Coordinates of C-alpha atoms in Angstrom, one line a residue:
M173 CA 114.7 142.6 31.2
F174 CA 118.1 144.3 30.9
K175 CA 119.9 141.8 28.7
S176 CA 119.2 143.6 25.4
L177 CA 120.0 146.9 27.1
I178 CA 123.4 145.6 28.4
L179 CA 124.3 144.2 25.0
G180 CA 123.3 147.5 23.4
A181 CA 125.5 149.3 25.7
L182 CA 128.5 147.1 24.8
V183 CA 127.9 147.8 21.1
A184 CA 127.3 151.5 21.5
G185 CA 130.2 151.9 23.9
G186 CA 132.6 149.8 21.8
I187 CA 136.2 150.9 21.5
A188 CA 135.3 154.5 22.5
G189 CA 134.0 153.2 25.8
A190 CA 137.3 151.4 26.6
A191 CA 139.3 154.4 25.8
F192 CA 136.9 156.7 27.7
A193 CA 137.2 154.6 30.8
E194 CA 141.0 154.5 30.9
D195 CA 141.2 157.9 32.7
Y196 CA 137.8 157.7 34.4
P197 CA 137.0 159.4 36.6
T198 CA 138.5 162.8 35.8
K199 CA 136.0 164.7 38.0
D200 CA 133.6 164.1 40.9
I201 CA 130.7 161.7 40.5
E202 CA 127.2 162.9 41.4
L203 CA 125.2 160.2 43.3
V204 CA 121.6 161.2 43.0
V205 CA 119.4 160.2 45.9
P206 CA 115.8 160.7 44.7
F207 CA 114.5 161.2 48.2
A208 CA 114.7 163.7 51.1
P209 CA 117.7 163.6 53.5
G210 CA 117.5 161.3 56.5
G211 CA 115.8 158.3 54.9
S212 CA 117.4 154.9 54.3
V213 CA 118.6 155.7 50.8
D214 CA 120.2 158.9 51.9
V215 CA 121.8 157.3 55.0
T216 CA 123.3 154.4 53.1
S217 CA 124.4 156.5 50.1
R218 CA 126.4 158.8 52.5
L219 CA 128.0 155.8 54.1
I220 CA 129.0 154.5 50.7
A221 CA 130.3 157.9 49.6
E222 CA 132.4 158.2 52.8
T223 CA 134.2 155.0 52.1
A224 CA 134.4 155.4 48.3
N225 CA 136.0 158.8 48.7
K226 CA 138.9 157.1 50.6
I227 CA 139.3 154.7 47.7
L228 CA 139.1 157.2 44.8
D229 CA 142.3 159.1 43.9
G230 CA 141.6 162.8 44.3
K231 CA 138.0 162.6 43.1
E232 CA 134.8 162.2 45.2
V233 CA 131.3 160.7 45.1
E234 CA 129.0 163.7 46.0
V235 CA 125.5 162.8 47.3
A236 CA 122.8 165.1 45.8
N237 CA 119.2 164.9 47.1
R238 CA 116.8 165.5 44.3
A239 CA 113.5 164.6 46.0
G240 CA 110.0 164.8 44.7
G241 CA 107.2 162.7 43.2
G242 CA 108.0 159.6 45.3
G243 CA 111.4 159.4 43.6
I244 CA 110.4 160.5 40.1
V245 CA 112.2 163.8 40.1
G246 CA 115.6 162.3 40.8
Q247 CA 115.1 159.2 38.8
S248 CA 114.0 161.2 35.7
F249 CA 117.0 163.5 36.1
V250 CA 119.4 160.5 35.9
S251 CA 117.5 158.9 33.0
K252 CA 118.1 162.0 30.9
A253 CA 121.7 162.6 32.1
R254 CA 124.7 162.2 29.8
P255 CA 125.7 158.5 29.9
D256 CA 129.3 159.2 30.9
G257 CA 129.4 157.8 34.4
Y258 CA 129.3 161.1 36.3
T259 CA 125.6 160.9 37.2
V260 CA 124.7 157.8 39.2
L261 CA 121.3 156.9 40.6
A262 CA 120.7 155.5 44.0
M263 CA 118.2 153.0 42.6
T264 CA 115.4 151.5 44.6
S265 CA 112.3 149.4 43.9
S266 CA 110.2 152.5 43.0
V267 CA 112.0 152.7 39.7
V268 CA 110.1 149.6 38.6
T269 CA 106.7 150.8 39.8
N270 CA 106.8 154.6 39.1
P271 CA 106.3 154.3 35.3
Q272 CA 103.2 152.2 35.8
L273 CA 101.7 153.9 38.8
K274 CA 102.6 157.5 38.2
G275 CA 103.4 157.8 34.6
A276 CA 107.0 158.5 35.2
P277 CA 108.7 159.8 32.0
Y278 CA 111.2 157.0 31.8
K279 CA 111.3 153.3 31.2
I280 CA 113.2 150.8 33.4
T281 CA 115.4 150.1 30.3
D282 CA 116.5 153.8 30.5
F283 CA 118.9 152.6 33.2
T284 CA 121.8 150.1 33.3
P285 CA 122.2 148.3 36.7
V286 CA 125.6 148.7 38.3
A287 CA 125.5 146.7 41.5
A288 CA 123.2 146.2 44.6
Y289 CA 124.4 147.0 48.1
N290 CA 121.5 146.2 50.3
I291 CA 118.3 144.2 50.4
D292 CA 116.0 145.4 53.2
P293 CA 113.0 143.4 54.3
E294 CA 109.7 145.1 54.9
V295 CA 108.3 145.3 58.5
I296 CA 105.0 146.2 60.0
A297 CA 105.7 148.8 62.8
V298 CA 103.3 150.4 65.2
P299 CA 103.7 153.1 67.9
A300 CA 105.1 152.0 71.2
S301 CA 101.8 153.1 72.8
S302 CA 99.8 151.0 70.3
P303 CA 97.1 148.7 71.7
F304 CA 98.5 146.0 69.3
A305 CA 100.9 144.0 71.4
N306 CA 101.6 141.5 68.6
I307 CA 100.8 140.7 65.0
D308 CA 97.7 138.7 66.0
D309 CA 96.2 141.8 67.6
F310 CA 97.0 143.8 64.5
I311 CA 95.4 141.2 62.1
A312 CA 92.3 141.0 64.2
A313 CA 91.9 144.8 64.3
T314 CA 92.5 145.0 60.5
K315 CA 89.7 142.5 59.9
E316 CA 87.3 144.7 61.9
S317 CA 88.1 147.8 59.9
P318 CA 90.9 149.1 57.7
L319 CA 93.8 150.5 59.7
N320 CA 95.6 153.7 58.7
M321 CA 99.1 153.0 57.6
V322 CA 101.9 155.4 56.8
V323 CA 103.9 154.7 53.7
A324 CA 106.7 156.6 51.9
G325 CA 104.4 157.3 49.0
I326 CA 101.7 155.7 46.8
G327 CA 103.5 153.3 44.4
T328 CA 106.5 152.7 46.6
S329 CA 107.5 149.2 47.5
H330 CA 106.0 149.9 51.0
H331 CA 102.6 150.7 49.5
M332 CA 103.0 147.6 47.4
A333 CA 103.6 145.5 50.5
G334 CA 100.3 146.6 51.9
L335 CA 98.6 145.6 48.6
A336 CA 100.4 142.3 48.6
L337 CA 98.9 141.6 52.1
T338 CA 95.4 142.5 50.8
E339 CA 95.8 140.0 48.1
A340 CA 97.5 137.3 50.1
A341 CA 95.8 137.7 53.5
G342 CA 92.6 139.7 52.9
L343 CA 93.7 142.7 55.0
E344 CA 92.5 146.1 54.0
F345 CA 94.3 149.4 54.8
N346 CA 94.0 153.1 54.3
Y347 CA 97.3 154.6 53.2
I348 CA 98.8 157.9 54.5
P349 CA 101.7 159.0 52.2
A350 CA 104.3 161.1 53.8
N351 CA 107.5 162.8 52.6
G352 CA 110.7 161.4 54.0
F353 CA 111.2 159.1 57.0
G354 CA 111.2 162.0 59.5
E355 CA 107.6 162.9 58.6
Q356 CA 106.5 159.3 58.7
L357 CA 108.1 158.8 62.1
Q358 CA 106.3 161.9 63.5
A359 CA 103.0 160.5 62.3
I360 CA 103.7 157.2 64.1
V361 CA 105.1 158.7 67.3
G362 CA 102.4 161.3 67.4
G363 CA 99.7 158.7 67.1
H364 CA 98.4 160.0 63.8
A365 CA 98.4 156.6 62.2
D366 CA 97.9 153.0 63.4
G367 CA 101.1 151.8 61.9
A368 CA 103.6 151.9 59.1
F369 CA 105.0 149.7 56.3
W370 CA 108.8 150.4 56.6
P371 CA 112.0 148.8 55.6
M372 CA 113.8 147.2 58.5
G373 CA 116.8 149.5 58.1
E374 CA 114.7 152.5 59.0
A375 CA 112.6 150.8 61.7
M376 CA 115.3 149.0 63.6
A377 CA 117.0 151.8 65.5
H378 CA 113.6 153.2 66.7
A379 CA 112.4 149.7 67.7
E380 CA 115.6 149.2 69.7
T381 CA 115.1 152.5 71.6
G382 CA 111.5 151.7 72.2
T383 CA 109.9 154.4 70.1
V384 CA 108.1 151.9 67.9
R385 CA 107.3 148.2 68.0
I386 CA 107.9 145.8 65.1
L387 CA 105.2 143.2 64.7
A388 CA 106.3 141.2 61.7
I389 CA 109.2 141.0 59.2
A390 CA 108.9 140.1 55.6
S391 CA 112.0 137.9 55.5
D392 CA 112.5 134.2 55.0
V393 CA 114.2 133.9 58.4
Q394 CA 113.7 135.6 61.8
D395 CA 115.9 138.5 62.7
P396 CA 118.2 137.5 65.6
K397 CA 117.9 141.0 67.0
F398 CA 114.1 140.5 67.3
P399 CA 113.7 136.8 68.2
D400 CA 110.1 137.2 69.3
V401 CA 109.0 138.9 66.1
P402 CA 107.6 136.4 63.5
T403 CA 108.2 136.5 59.7
F404 CA 105.2 137.4 57.5
E405 CA 104.9 133.7 56.6
E406 CA 105.0 132.6 60.3
A407 CA 102.3 135.1 61.1
G408 CA 100.0 133.6 58.5
L409 CA 100.2 136.5 56.1
N410 CA 101.1 134.3 53.1
V411 CA 103.9 136.6 51.9
P412 CA 107.2 134.8 52.1
I413 CA 109.6 137.7 51.3
W414 CA 109.1 141.3 50.5
A415 CA 112.2 143.5 50.4
T416 CA 113.3 146.8 49.1
F417 CA 116.4 146.6 47.0
R418 CA 119.0 149.4 46.9
G419 CA 121.8 149.7 44.4
W420 CA 123.5 151.9 41.8
A421 CA 122.4 152.4 38.2
V422 CA 123.5 154.7 35.4
P423 CA 121.8 156.0 32.3
A424 CA 121.5 153.5 29.5
G425 CA 124.4 153.8 27.0
T426 CA 127.0 154.3 29.7
P427 CA 130.2 152.7 28.4
E428 CA 130.8 149.1 29.7
D429 CA 134.1 149.9 31.2
V430 CA 132.6 152.7 33.2
V431 CA 129.9 150.4 34.5
V432 CA 132.5 147.8 35.5
Y433 CA 134.6 150.5 37.2
L434 CA 131.6 151.7 39.3
S435 CA 130.6 148.1 40.1
D436 CA 134.2 147.3 41.2
L437 CA 134.2 150.5 43.3
L438 CA 131.1 149.3 45.2
E439 CA 132.7 145.9 45.7
K440 CA 135.8 147.7 47.2
V441 CA 133.5 149.7 49.5
Y442 CA 131.8 146.4 50.6
D443 CA 135.2 144.9 51.3
D444 CA 136.0 147.7 53.8
P445 CA 135.3 146.4 57.4
D446 CA 134.6 149.8 58.8
Y447 CA 131.9 150.4 56.1
R448 CA 130.3 147.0 56.9
K449 CA 130.4 147.8 60.6
K450 CA 128.7 151.2 60.1
M451 CA 126.1 149.8 57.8
T452 CA 125.2 147.1 60.3
E453 CA 125.1 149.5 63.2
A454 CA 122.7 151.7 61.1
G455 CA 120.4 148.7 60.6
F456 CA 121.3 147.8 57.0
E457 CA 122.8 144.5 56.1
P458 CA 125.6 145.2 53.6
I459 CA 125.8 143.0 50.5
Y460 CA 127.4 143.2 47.1
R461 CA 125.8 141.9 43.9
N462 CA 127.3 142.6 40.6
A463 CA 125.4 144.0 37.6
A464 CA 124.0 140.7 36.4
D465 CA 122.8 139.7 39.9
F466 CA 121.3 143.1 40.4
E467 CA 119.4 142.7 37.2
A468 CA 118.0 139.4 38.5
I469 CA 116.9 141.1 41.7
I470 CA 115.1 143.9 39.7
T471 CA 113.5 141.3 37.4
S472 CA 112.2 139.2 40.3
Y473 CA 110.7 142.3 42.0
S474 CA 109.0 143.3 38.8
E475 CA 107.5 139.9 38.4
Q476 CA 106.0 140.3 41.9
V477 CA 104.6 143.8 41.7
V478 CA 103.4 144.0 38.2
P479 CA 100.4 141.6 38.8
I480 CA 99.5 143.5 41.9
I481 CA 99.5 146.8 40.0
E482 CA 97.4 145.3 37.3
N483 CA 95.0 143.5 39.6
N484 CA 94.3 146.7 41.5
G485 CA 93.8 148.8 38.4
L486 CA 96.6 151.1 39.5
S487 CA 98.3 151.6 36.1
D488 CA 98.6 155.2 35.1

């Protein structure tokens, strides 16, 4: 998907790109989080910035929340930004789906992937007071009538997870879009919804404190922190893996050396033991995947969700 884009960036950047990157960065870098404060992208971005700012020499990564439209506002802002390495997108799976689902004014090829820092499996979570003690109860109730499920927005990877379960397991849901994780959590805790499709990183802390209960995890292995919770596949849901990806991307045309610099910066952040400890404690498994590997992750996700969008007639 991105190969021609990356090659084009090399040609467009050329000698000028190499010279440009020699003194980069000469000012602070804006890391655009296209969602409200408090959610998983915001939390992880601030942990990254905290560590990156110890590595950078006199310059800083500044987190800027540009929420709206299920990510479109911030994503569009970065797609139109000057490709000089000073505007970076906290990129998530919604970048793939928003152009198809919501008519976002950008294409996936308007971005160059930098690196991935987290892959977060989807979970089915319910209120602690829910009558569904386990995933079998949940499935049985869903087959009686569609359950009301909170999602971060229509067209997000979490909404797509529900649609994947409809195709793979015949389960039907009503979706309640909510702005930000705080609003979603209130809907669950207040009993205004039957459950939620959430990333593990957001659900884990609340499951550990007993606010919510996790019924199933869309990973290829069980989570050791929740040994009694089955994977989607073990629960008979026929979805082996469904995960949100998180990483950095920059506007297409950003000089190659700048992309490499930013990718190396994320790798140095990952190598910091304190950063990995804080990420893990917050419920996010820290990883590092370079630009090429991040491209492969994005492409794989696209190949899963595009048929779902088309089969459900959701294209804008």
